[in-house]
Structures are given as C-alpha cells and as structure tokens.
Coordinates of N, CA and C in Angstrom, one line a residue:
M411 N -1.0 14.6 66.9 CA -1.6 13.6 66.0 C -2.5 14.4 65.0
K412 N -3.3 15.4 65.6 CA -4.2 16.1 64.7 C -3.4 16.9 63.7
I413 N -2.2 17.5 64.2 CA -1.4 18.3 63.3 C -0.9 17.4 62.1
T414 N -0.4 16.2 62.5 CA 0.1 15.2 61.5 C -1.0 14.9 60.5
K415 N -2.2 14.7 60.9 CA -3.3 14.3 60.0 C -3.6 15.5 59.1
I416 N -3.6 16.7 59.6 CA -3.8 17.9 58.8 C -2.8 18.1 57.8
L417 N -1.5 17.9 58.2 CA -0.4 18.0 57.2 C -0.5 17.0 56.1
L418 N -0.9 15.7 56.5 CA -1.0 14.6 55.5 C -2.1 14.9 54.5
S419 N -3.2 15.4 55.0 CA -4.4 15.8 54.2 C -4.0 16.9 53.2
T420 N -3.3 17.9 53.7 CA -2.8 19.0 52.9 C -1.9 18.5 51.8
F421 N -1.0 17.6 52.1 CA 0.0 17.0 51.2 C -0.8 16.3 50.1
M422 N -1.7 15.5 50.5 CA -2.5 14.7 49.5 C -3.3 15.6 48.6
A423 N -3.8 16.6 49.1 CA -4.6 17.6 48.3 C -3.7 18.2 47.2
L424 N -2.5 18.7 47.7 CA -1.6 19.3 46.8 C -1.1 18.3 45.7
F425 N -0.9 17.1 46.1 CA -0.4 16.0 45.2 C -1.5 15.8 44.1
A426 N -2.7 15.8 44.5 CA -3.8 15.6 43.5 C -3.9 16.7 42.6
M427 N -3.7 18.0 43.1 CA -3.8 19.1 42.3 C -2.7 19.2 41.2
I428 N -1.5 18.6 41.6 CA -0.4 18.7 40.6 C -0.4 17.5 39.7
V429 N -0.5 16.3 40.2 CA -0.3 15.1 39.5 C -1.5 14.8 38.5
V430 N -2.7 15.0 39.0 CA -3.9 14.7 38.1 C -3.9 15.5 36.9
P431 N -3.7 16.8 36.9 CA -3.6 17.6 35.7 C -2.5 17.1 34.8
L432 N -1.3 16.8 35.3 CA -0.2 16.3 34.5 C -0.6 15.0 33.8
F433 N -1.3 14.2 34.5 CA -1.7 12.9 34.0 C -2.6 13.1 32.7
H434 N -3.6 14.1 32.9 CA -4.5 14.4 31.8 C -3.7 15.0 30.6
V435 N -2.7 15.8 30.8 CA -1.9 16.4 29.7 C -1.2 15.2 29.0
H436 N -0.6 14.4 29.8 CA 0.1 13.2 29.2 C -0.8 12.4 28.4
A437 N -2.0 12.1 28.9 CA -2.9 11.3 28.2 C -3.3 11.9 26.9
E438 N -3.6 13.2 26.8 CA -3.9 13.9 25.6 C -2.8 13.8 24.6
E439 N -1.6 14.0 25.1 CA -0.4 13.9 24.1 C -0.3 12.5 23.6
T440 N -0.6 11.5 24.3 CA -0.5 10.2 23.9 C -1.5 9.9 22.8
V441 N -2.7 10.3 23.0 CA -3.8 10.1 22.0 C -3.4 10.8 20.7
S442 N -2.9 12.0 20.8 CA -2.5 12.8 19.6 C -1.4 12.0 18.9
L443 N -0.4 11.5 19.6 CA 0.7 10.8 18.9 C 0.2 9.5 18.3
E444 N -0.8 8.8 18.9 CA -1.3 7.6 18.4 C -2.1 7.9 17.1
N445 N -2.7 9.1 17.0 CA -3.5 9.4 15.8 C -2.7 10.0 14.7
E446 N -1.5 10.3 14.9 CA -0.6 10.9 13.9 C 0.6 10.0 13.7
I447 N 0.9 9.6 12.5 CA 2.0 8.8 12.2 C 3.0 9.5 11.2
V448 N 4.3 9.5 11.6 CA 5.3 10.2 10.7 C 6.2 9.1 10.2
L449 N 6.2 8.8 8.9 CA 7.0 7.8 8.3 C 8.4 8.4 8.1
E450 N 9.3 7.4 7.8 CA 10.8 7.8 7.7 C 11.0 8.8 6.5
D451 N 10.2 8.8 5.5 CA 10.3 9.7 4.4 C 9.7 11.0 4.6
G452 N 9.1 11.3 5.8 CA 8.6 12.5 6.2 C 7.1 12.7 6.0
I453 N 6.4 11.7 5.3 CA 5.0 11.8 5.1 C 4.3 11.6 6.5
T454 N 3.3 12.5 6.7 CA 2.6 12.5 8.0 C 1.2 12.0 7.6
A455 N 0.7 11.0 8.4 CA -0.6 10.4 8.3 C -1.4 10.6 9.5
K456 N -2.7 10.9 9.4 CA -3.5 11.0 10.6 C -4.6 9.9 10.6
I457 N -4.8 9.3 11.7 CA -5.8 8.3 11.8 C -7.1 9.1 12.2
L458 N -8.1 9.1 11.4 CA -9.3 9.9 11.6 C -10.3 9.1 12.4
V459 N -10.5 7.8 12.1 CA -11.4 6.9 12.7 C -10.9 5.5 12.8
D460 N -11.1 4.8 13.9 CA -10.7 3.4 14.0 C -11.6 2.8 15.0
N461 N -12.6 2.0 14.5 CA -13.5 1.3 15.3 C -13.8 -0.1 14.7
R462 N -14.8 -0.8 15.2 CA -15.1 -2.1 14.7 C -15.5 -2.2 13.2
E463 N -16.0 -1.1 12.7 CA -16.6 -1.0 11.4 C -15.6 -0.6 10.3
I464 N -14.9 0.5 10.7 CA -14.0 1.1 9.7 C -12.7 1.6 10.3
K465 N -11.7 1.8 9.4 CA -10.5 2.6 9.8 C -10.3 3.6 8.7
S466 N -10.1 4.9 9.0 CA -9.9 5.9 8.1 C -8.6 6.7 8.4
V467 N -7.8 6.9 7.3 CA -6.5 7.5 7.4 C -6.4 8.6 6.4
E468 N -5.8 9.7 6.8 CA -5.6 10.9 5.9 C -4.1 11.1 5.7
T469 N -3.7 11.3 4.5 CA -2.3 11.7 4.2 C -2.4 12.9 3.2
K470 N -1.2 13.6 3.2 CA -1.2 14.9 2.4 C 0.2 15.0 1.8
D471 N 0.2 15.5 0.5 CA 1.5 15.9 -0.1 C 1.3 17.3 -0.6
D472 N 2.2 17.8 -1.5 CA 2.2 19.1 -1.9 C 1.1 19.4 -3.0
K473 N 0.3 18.4 -3.4 CA -0.7 18.5 -4.4 C -2.1 18.2 -3.9
N474 N -2.2 17.1 -3.1 CA -3.5 16.6 -2.8 C -3.5 16.1 -1.3
I475 N -4.8 15.9 -0.9 CA -5.1 15.3 0.4 C -5.8 14.0 0.1
Y476 N -5.4 12.9 0.7 CA -6.0 11.6 0.4 C -6.6 11.1 1.7
V477 N -7.9 10.6 1.6 CA -8.5 9.9 2.8 C -8.9 8.5 2.3
A478 N -8.3 7.5 3.0 CA -8.6 6.1 2.7 C -9.4 5.6 3.8
T479 N -10.5 4.9 3.5 CA -11.4 4.3 4.5 C -11.6 2.8 4.2
Y480 N -11.1 2.0 5.2 CA -11.2 0.6 5.0 C -12.4 0.0 5.8
Y481 N -13.3 -0.7 5.1 CA -14.5 -1.3 5.7 C -14.1 -2.7 6.1
K482 N -14.0 -2.9 7.4 CA -13.4 -4.1 7.9 C -14.3 -5.4 7.7
K483 N -15.6 -5.2 7.6 CA -16.4 -6.4 7.4 C -16.6 -6.8 6.0
T484 N -16.3 -5.9 5.0 CA -16.5 -6.2 3.6 C -15.2 -6.2 2.9
D485 N -14.1 -5.9 3.5 CA -12.8 -5.8 2.8 C -12.8 -4.8 1.6
E486 N -13.6 -3.8 1.7 CA -13.7 -2.8 0.7 C -12.9 -1.5 1.2
M487 N -12.4 -0.8 0.2 CA -11.7 0.5 0.6 C -12.2 1.6 -0.3
K488 N -12.5 2.7 0.3 CA -12.9 3.9 -0.4 C -11.8 5.0 -0.3
Y489 N -11.5 5.6 -1.4 CA -10.6 6.7 -1.5 C -11.3 8.0 -1.8
E490 N -10.9 9.0 -1.1 CA -11.4 10.4 -1.4 C -10.2 11.2 -1.6
T491 N -10.1 11.9 -2.8 CA -9.0 12.7 -3.1 C -9.5 14.2 -3.1
Y492 N -8.8 15.0 -2.4 CA -9.2 16.4 -2.3 C -8.0 17.3 -2.7
D493 N -8.3 18.5 -3.1 CA -7.2 19.5 -3.3 C -6.8 20.0 -2.0
L494 N -5.8 20.9 -2.0 CA -5.3 21.4 -0.7 C -6.2 22.3 0.0
E495 N -7.3 22.7 -0.7 CA -8.3 23.6 0.0 C -9.5 22.7 0.4
R496 N -9.3 21.4 0.3 CA -10.3 20.4 0.8 C -11.6 20.4 -0.1
N497 N -11.4 20.6 -1.4 CA -12.5 20.5 -2.3 C -12.4 19.0 -2.9
L498 N -13.4 18.3 -2.8 CA -13.4 16.9 -3.3 C -13.2 16.8 -4.8
I499 N -12.1 16.0 -5.2 CA -11.8 15.9 -6.6 C -12.5 14.6 -7.2
I500 N -12.3 13.5 -6.4 CA -12.8 12.2 -6.9 C -13.0 11.3 -5.7
E501 N -14.0 10.4 -5.8 CA -14.2 9.4 -4.8 C -14.2 8.1 -5.5
E502 N -13.4 7.1 -5.0 CA -13.3 5.8 -5.6 C -13.5 4.7 -4.6
L503 N -14.3 3.7 -5.0 CA -14.5 2.5 -4.2 C -13.7 1.3 -4.8
M504 N -12.9 0.7 -4.0 CA -12.1 -0.4 -4.5 C -12.5 -1.7 -3.8
T505 N -12.6 -2.8 -4.5 CA -13.0 -4.1 -3.9 C -11.8 -5.0 -4.1
D506 N -11.9 -6.2 -3.5 CA -10.7 -7.1 -3.6 C -10.9 -8.1 -4.8
D507 N -11.7 -7.7 -5.8 CA -12.0 -8.5 -7.0 C -11.0 -8.2 -8.1
L508 N -9.8 -8.9 -8.1 CA -8.8 -8.6 -9.1 C -9.3 -9.2 -10.5
Q509 N -9.3 -8.4 -11.5 CA -9.7 -8.8 -12.8 C -8.6 -9.6 -13.4
S510 N -9.0 -10.4 -14.5 CA -8.0 -11.2 -15.2 C -7.3 -10.3 -16.3
A511 N -6.1 -10.7 -16.6 CA -5.4 -10.0 -17.6 C -5.9 -10.5 -19.0
A512 N -5.3 -9.9 -20.0 CA -5.7 -10.3 -21.4 C -5.2 -11.8 -21.6
S513 N -6.0 -12.5 -22.4 CA -5.7 -13.9 -22.6 C -4.4 -14.1 -23.4
L514 N -3.7 -15.2 -23.2 CA -2.5 -15.5 -23.9 C -2.8 -15.8 -25.3
Q515 N -1.9 -15.4 -26.2 CA -2.1 -15.7 -27.6 C -1.9 -17.2 -27.8
T516 N -2.4 -17.6 -29.0 CA -2.4 -19.1 -29.3 C -1.1 -19.7 -29.2
Q517 N 0.0 -19.0 -29.8 CA 1.3 -19.5 -29.8 C 1.8 -19.8 -28.4
A518 N 1.5 -18.9 -27.5 CA 2.0 -19.1 -26.1 C 1.3 -20.2 -25.5
N519 N 0.0 -20.3 -25.7 CA -0.8 -21.5 -25.2 C -0.3 -22.8 -25.7
N520 N 0.2 -22.8 -26.9 CA 0.7 -24.1 -27.4 C 2.2 -24.3 -27.0
G521 N 2.8 -23.4 -26.4 CA 4.2 -23.5 -26.0 C 4.3 -24.2 -24.6
T522 N 5.5 -24.3 -24.1 CA 5.8 -24.9 -22.8 C 6.2 -23.8 -21.8
L523 N 5.4 -23.6 -20.7 CA 5.7 -22.6 -19.7 C 7.0 -23.0 -19.0
I524 N 8.0 -22.1 -19.0 CA 9.3 -22.4 -18.4 C 9.6 -21.6 -17.2
R525 N 8.9 -20.4 -17.1 CA 9.2 -19.6 -15.9 C 8.0 -18.6 -15.8
S526 N 7.6 -18.3 -14.6 CA 6.6 -17.3 -14.3 C 6.6 -16.9 -12.9
K527 N 6.1 -15.7 -12.7 CA 5.9 -15.2 -11.3 C 4.8 -14.1 -11.5
S528 N 3.7 -14.3 -10.7 CA 2.6 -13.4 -10.9 C 1.7 -13.2 -9.7
L529 N 0.9 -12.2 -9.8 CA -0.1 -12.0 -8.8 C -1.4 -12.3 -9.4
G530 N -1.8 -13.6 -9.3 CA -3.0 -14.1 -10.1 C -2.7 -13.9 -11.6
D531 N -3.7 -13.4 -12.3 CA -3.6 -13.0 -13.7 C -3.4 -11.5 -13.8
S532 N -3.2 -10.8 -12.7 CA -3.3 -9.3 -12.8 C -2.0 -8.6 -12.9
Y533 N -0.9 -9.3 -12.6 CA 0.4 -8.6 -12.6 C 1.5 -9.7 -12.6
G534 N 2.5 -9.5 -13.5 CA 3.6 -10.5 -13.5 C 4.1 -10.8 -14.9
Y535 N 4.8 -12.0 -15.0 CA 5.3 -12.4 -16.3 C 5.2 -13.9 -16.4
W536 N 5.1 -14.4 -17.6 CA 5.0 -15.8 -18.0 C 5.9 -15.9 -19.2
V537 N 6.9 -16.9 -19.2 CA 7.8 -17.1 -20.3 C 7.6 -18.5 -20.8
Y538 N 7.3 -18.6 -22.2 CA 7.0 -19.9 -22.8 C 8.1 -20.2 -23.8
S539 N 8.4 -21.4 -24.0 CA 9.3 -21.9 -25.1 C 8.4 -22.4 -26.2
Y540 N 8.6 -21.9 -27.4 CA 7.8 -22.3 -28.5 C 8.6 -22.3 -29.8
N541 N 8.9 -23.4 -30.4 CA 9.6 -23.5 -31.7 C 10.9 -22.8 -31.7
G542 N 11.7 -23.0 -30.6 CA 13.0 -22.4 -30.4 C 13.0 -20.9 -30.0
D543 N 11.8 -20.3 -29.8 CA 11.7 -19.0 -29.3 C 11.3 -18.9 -27.9
Y544 N 11.6 -17.8 -27.2 CA 11.0 -17.5 -25.9 C 9.9 -16.4 -26.1
I545 N 8.7 -16.8 -25.7 CA 7.6 -15.9 -25.8 C 7.1 -15.5 -24.5
W546 N 7.1 -14.2 -24.3 CA 6.7 -13.6 -23.0 C 5.3 -13.1 -22.9
L547 N 4.7 -13.2 -21.8 CA 3.5 -12.4 -21.5 C 3.9 -11.6 -20.3
T548 N 3.8 -10.3 -20.5 CA 4.1 -9.3 -19.4 C 2.9 -8.6 -19.1
T549 N 2.4 -8.6 -17.9 CA 1.2 -7.9 -17.5 C 1.4 -6.9 -16.4
L550 N 1.2 -5.7 -16.6 CA 1.4 -4.6 -15.7 C 0.2 -4.5 -14.7
R551 N -1.0 -4.6 -15.2 CA -2.2 -4.6 -14.4 C -3.3 -5.2 -15.3
P552 N -4.5 -5.4 -14.7 CA -5.5 -6.0 -15.5 C -5.8 -5.3 -16.8
T553 N -5.8 -6.1 -17.9 CA -6.0 -5.6 -19.3 C -4.9 -4.8 -19.9
V554 N -3.7 -4.7 -19.2 CA -2.6 -4.0 -19.8 C -1.5 -5.1 -19.9
S555 N -1.3 -5.6 -21.1 CA -0.4 -6.7 -21.3 C 0.4 -6.6 -22.6
K556 N 1.6 -7.2 -22.7 CA 2.3 -7.3 -23.9 C 2.7 -8.8 -24.1
N557 N 2.8 -9.3 -25.3 CA 3.1 -10.7 -25.6 C 4.2 -10.8 -26.6
P558 N 5.4 -10.3 -26.4 CA 6.4 -10.3 -27.4 C 7.3 -11.6 -27.4
V559 N 7.9 -11.8 -28.6 CA 8.9 -12.8 -28.7 C 10.2 -12.2 -28.3
E560 N 11.0 -12.9 -27.4 CA 12.3 -12.3 -27.0 C 13.3 -12.2 -28.1
K561 N 13.9 -11.0 -28.2 CA 14.9 -10.7 -29.3 C 16.0 -10.0 -28.6
S562 N 17.1 -9.8 -29.4 CA 18.2 -9.1 -28.8 C 17.9 -7.6 -28.5
T563 N 16.9 -7.1 -29.2 CA 16.5 -5.7 -29.1 C 15.6 -5.5 -27.8
N564 N 15.0 -6.5 -27.3 CA 14.1 -6.3 -26.2 C 14.4 -7.2 -25.0
A565 N 15.5 -8.0 -25.1 CA 15.9 -8.9 -24.0 C 16.2 -8.2 -22.7
S566 N 16.9 -7.0 -22.8 CA 17.3 -6.3 -21.6 C 16.0 -5.7 -20.9
A567 N 15.1 -5.2 -21.6 CA 13.9 -4.6 -21.0 C 13.0 -5.7 -20.4
L568 N 12.9 -6.9 -21.1 CA 12.2 -8.0 -20.6 C 12.8 -8.5 -19.3
N569 N 14.1 -8.7 -19.2 CA 14.7 -9.2 -18.0 C 14.7 -8.2 -16.9
S570 N 14.8 -6.9 -17.2 CA 14.6 -5.8 -16.2 C 13.2 -5.8 -15.6
Y571 N 12.2 -6.0 -16.5 CA 10.8 -6.1 -16.0 C 10.7 -7.3 -15.1
K572 N 11.3 -8.4 -15.5 CA 11.2 -9.6 -14.6 C 11.8 -9.4 -13.3
L573 N 12.9 -8.7 -13.2 CA 13.6 -8.5 -11.9 C 12.7 -7.5 -11.0
S574 N 12.0 -6.6 -11.6 CA 11.2 -5.7 -10.8 C 10.0 -6.4 -10.3
V575 N 9.4 -7.3 -11.1 CA 8.3 -8.2 -10.6 C 8.8 -9.1 -9.4
D576 N 10.0 -9.7 -9.6 CA 10.5 -10.5 -8.6 C 10.7 -9.7 -7.2
R577 N 11.1 -8.5 -7.3 CA 11.3 -7.7 -6.1 C 9.9 -7.3 -5.5
F578 N 9.0 -7.0 -6.3 CA 7.6 -6.7 -5.8 C 7.1 -8.0 -5.1
M579 N 7.2 -9.1 -5.7 CA 6.7 -10.3 -5.1 C 7.4 -10.7 -3.8
A580 N 8.7 -10.5 -3.8 CA 9.5 -10.8 -2.6 C 9.0 -10.0 -1.4
S581 N 8.8 -8.7 -1.6 CA 8.3 -7.8 -0.6 C 6.9 -8.1 -0.2
K582 N 6.1 -8.5 -1.2 CA 4.7 -8.9 -0.9 C 4.7 -10.2 0.0
D583 N 5.6 -11.1 -0.3 CA 5.7 -12.3 0.5 C 6.1 -12.0 2.0
Q584 N 7.0 -11.0 2.1 CA 7.4 -10.6 3.5 C 6.2 -10.0 4.2
A585 N 5.4 -9.2 3.5 CA 4.2 -8.6 4.2 C 3.2 -9.7 4.6
V586 N 3.1 -10.7 3.7 CA 2.1 -11.8 4.0 C 2.6 -12.6 5.3
V587 N 3.9 -12.8 5.4 CA 4.4 -13.4 6.6 C 3.9 -12.7 7.9
K588 N 3.9 -11.4 7.8 CA 3.6 -10.6 9.0 C 2.1 -10.4 9.2
V589 N 1.3 -10.3 8.1 CA -0.1 -9.9 8.3 C -1.1 -11.0 7.8
G590 N -0.5 -12.1 7.1 CA -1.4 -13.1 6.6 C -2.0 -12.8 5.2
T591 N -2.7 -13.7 4.7 CA -3.2 -13.6 3.3 C -4.6 -13.0 3.2
G592 N -5.2 -12.8 4.3 CA -6.6 -12.4 4.3 C -6.8 -11.0 3.6
I593 N -5.9 -10.1 3.7 CA -6.1 -8.8 3.1 C -5.1 -8.6 1.9
L594 N -4.5 -9.7 1.4 CA -3.5 -9.5 0.3 C -4.1 -8.9 -0.9
S595 N -5.2 -9.3 -1.4 CA -5.8 -8.7 -2.6 C -6.1 -7.3 -2.4
T596 N -6.6 -6.9 -1.2 CA -6.9 -5.5 -1.0 C -5.6 -4.7 -1.0
I597 N -4.5 -5.2 -0.4 CA -3.2 -4.5 -0.5 C -2.7 -4.3 -1.9
T598 N -2.8 -5.3 -2.7 CA -2.2 -5.3 -4.0 C -3.0 -4.4 -4.9
L599 N -4.3 -4.2 -4.7 CA -5.1 -3.3 -5.5 C -4.6 -1.9 -5.4
L600 N -4.0 -1.5 -4.3 CA -3.5 -0.2 -4.1 C -2.5 0.2 -5.2
Y601 N -1.8 -0.8 -5.7 CA -0.7 -0.5 -6.6 C -1.1 -0.6 -8.1
L602 N -2.0 -1.5 -8.4 CA -2.3 -1.8 -9.8 C -3.2 -0.8 -10.5
V603 N -2.8 0.4 -10.5 CA -3.5 1.5 -11.1 C -2.6 2.3 -12.1
P604 N -3.1 3.0 -13.0 CA -2.3 3.7 -14.0 C -1.1 4.5 -13.4
E605 N -1.4 5.3 -12.5 CA -0.4 6.2 -11.9 C -0.4 6.2 -10.4
P606 N 0.2 5.1 -9.8 CA 0.2 5.1 -8.3 C 1.0 6.2 -7.7
V607 N 0.4 6.8 -6.6 CA 1.1 7.8 -5.9 C 1.3 7.3 -4.5
W608 N 2.6 7.4 -4.0 CA 2.9 6.9 -2.7 C 2.1 7.5 -1.6
T609 N 1.9 8.8 -1.6 CA 1.1 9.4 -0.6 C -0.3 8.8 -0.5
K610 N -0.9 8.4 -1.6 CA -2.2 7.8 -1.7 C -2.1 6.3 -1.3
V611 N -1.1 5.6 -1.8 CA -1.0 4.2 -1.5 C -0.8 4.0 0.0
V612 N 0.1 4.9 0.6 CA 0.3 4.7 2.1 C -0.9 4.9 2.9
A613 N -1.8 5.8 2.5 CA -3.0 6.0 3.2 C -3.8 4.8 3.3
G614 N -3.9 4.1 2.2 CA -4.6 2.8 2.2 C -3.9 1.7 3.0
L615 N -2.6 1.7 2.8 CA -1.9 0.7 3.6 C -2.1 0.8 5.1
L616 N -2.0 2.1 5.6 CA -2.1 2.3 7.0 C -3.5 2.0 7.6
T617 N -4.5 1.8 6.7 CA -5.8 1.3 7.3 C -5.8 -0.2 7.6
I618 N -4.8 -0.9 7.1 CA -4.8 -2.3 7.2 C -3.5 -3.0 7.8
V619 N -2.4 -2.2 7.8 CA -1.2 -2.7 8.3 C -0.5 -1.7 9.2
S620 N 0.5 -2.1 9.9 CA 1.2 -1.1 10.8 C 2.1 -0.2 10.0
S621 N 2.5 0.9 10.6 CA 3.3 1.9 9.9 C 4.7 1.3 9.5
A622 N 5.2 0.4 10.4 CA 6.5 -0.3 10.1 C 6.4 -1.1 8.8
I623 N 5.3 -1.9 8.7 CA 5.1 -2.7 7.5 C 4.8 -1.8 6.3
A624 N 4.0 -0.8 6.5 CA 3.7 0.1 5.4 C 5.0 0.7 4.8
Y625 N 5.9 1.2 5.6 CA 7.1 1.8 5.1 C 8.1 0.8 4.6
A626 N 8.3 -0.3 5.2 CA 9.3 -1.3 4.8 C 8.8 -2.1 3.5
E627 N 7.9 -3.1 3.7 CA 7.5 -3.9 2.6 C 6.6 -3.0 1.7
G628 N 5.7 -2.2 2.2 CA 4.9 -1.4 1.4 C 5.6 -0.5 0.4
K629 N 6.6 0.2 0.9 CA 7.4 1.1 0.1 C 8.2 0.4 -0.9
A630 N 8.8 -0.8 -0.5 CA 9.5 -1.6 -1.4 C 8.7 -2.1 -2.6
M631 N 7.4 -2.5 -2.3 CA 6.5 -2.9 -3.3 C 6.2 -1.7 -4.3
Y632 N 6.0 -0.6 -3.7 CA 5.8 0.6 -4.5 C 6.9 0.9 -5.5
D633 N 8.1 0.9 -4.9 CA 9.3 1.2 -5.7 C 9.5 0.2 -6.9
A634 N 9.2 -1.1 -6.5 CA 9.4 -2.1 -7.5 C 8.3 -2.0 -8.6
Y635 N 7.1 -1.6 -8.2 CA 6.0 -1.5 -9.2 C 6.3 -0.3 -10.1
L636 N 6.9 0.8 -9.6 CA 7.3 1.9 -10.5 C 8.3 1.4 -11.5
D637 N 9.2 0.6 -11.1 CA 10.2 0.1 -12.0 C 9.6 -0.8 -13.0
S638 N 8.6 -1.6 -12.6 CA 7.8 -2.4 -13.6 C 7.2 -1.6 -14.6
G639 N 6.6 -0.5 -14.2 CA 6.0 0.4 -15.2 C 7.0 1.0 -16.2
Y640 N 8.1 1.4 -15.7 CA 9.2 1.9 -16.5 C 9.7 0.9 -17.6
F641 N 10.0 -0.3 -17.1 CA 10.5 -1.3 -18.0 C 9.5 -1.8 -19.0
Y642 N 8.2 -1.9 -18.5 CA 7.1 -2.4 -19.3 C 7.0 -1.4 -20.5
G643 N 7.1 -0.1 -20.3 CA 7.0 0.8 -21.4 C 8.2 0.7 -22.4
R644 N 9.3 0.1 -22.0 CA 10.4 -0.1 -22.9 C 10.4 -1.4 -23.6
I645 N 9.5 -2.3 -23.4 CA 9.4 -3.6 -24.0 C 8.9 -3.4 -25.4
T646 N 9.7 -3.8 -26.4 CA 9.3 -3.7 -27.8 C 9.0 -5.1 -28.4
F647 N 8.4 -5.1 -29.6 CA 8.0 -6.4 -30.2 C 9.0 -6.8 -31.3

C-alpha cells in the first residue's frame, strides 16, 4: 500500500511538472494570437489596448504605421500616423459629427426629387427633375460637391458614380445589421477623407468591429468609396 501511494505521488508530481508548463505556453500563445489579427489581404493588425475605456489597434504598411484609439464612452477616435522608424507624423482626433455638404442650388431646390441615396448630407447623390432636365447633386464628402445638369457627355460618369454609392450603402447596411447603428457615423467618418488608405481605415474599423466585418463589409465600403472618388473626378458640367 505504501509503495502504491509513493508511486501515485511520484506520478502526480511528474504530471504537474509536464502539464502545467505546457498549459502556460499554450496560454501565452493564445494571448499573442488574440492580440494579433491577420486579414485575408495580408495586413497584420495588433491590438495594443482593450479595456472599458479605450481600444487601440496598430496596423502597418510599407510606408507608415497607424495607431487608432477608440474612446468607448465618447465615441471619439484618435489616429496617430508614424513613419516606419516610429517618428510621429500627425495626430488626428475624429468625432461622430458629420458636417453638411454644400447647399443645393436654387434650380435643384425648385425641382422635383426623383432619386437619391446618401449618408446624411455628407456623401451620396440626389437627382432632381427640373424643366425637362435632370439635375444632380453629387457629394463625395462634406463641402466637396458638384451640381451638374445631366448631358450625354457626363451621363456615364454620373451613373457610374451612382452605382459606386449604391454599393457603398449596401455594404454599410450589411454592417449595420451586424453591429447596429450606434457607431455608424464613427465608421463612416473613416472613409470620408481626401485620400483614404486601407491600412489606416482598417485600424479604425478594428477598434469597433470584428475582423470578419472589417474585411468583408469594411473592405467593400472602402473599394466602393475609391470608385466614387474616381467617377466623381470624371463628372463634367
């Protein structure tokens, strides 16, 4: 009986010596994997901080390092852009206050709205019928708008712009289904800038949505918005 007890004790001691260290190694690997996200396009993001107050994510491309910090209680987001040697280039604070686009011209106000799709007054299109003409308001971002009359020379660009907005809004609607409307304005602010960069955008997205949503709906919104910028530039009067 004593021999049996001694053997059992020895076995338990050896078990603890082997299994416990393996458990700690596994736990450390799990934490590391949770803090690093690799998207399907190869972009690697690191979760730097995630607590009740903030969530901070870092992404990197071949030009810059981006750190996005989302303040959960105020719905504000701060971006820090660094060069590859981690010298700070710029710090930006973004809020969920979307500005209004330029006002419609008088002729459009007097016309009949026949079609529109927009993100508030900050991005989208409005088509008016006025005296036999179609008058468009195309808004790429706050204060960046064009108000042309549709002609044979600009109809293709106008309709291509419309399709890109439709795609952006469809992907946005899918994201809303998954995450709700509470952070919608914060999400859309990530795109409505002069030169959106996917590596930067995805850092902000990952502070407020899952990696799956960021890559699916988020990337689709990004691609659609780039198309909007391209076709907006081709719209003539």
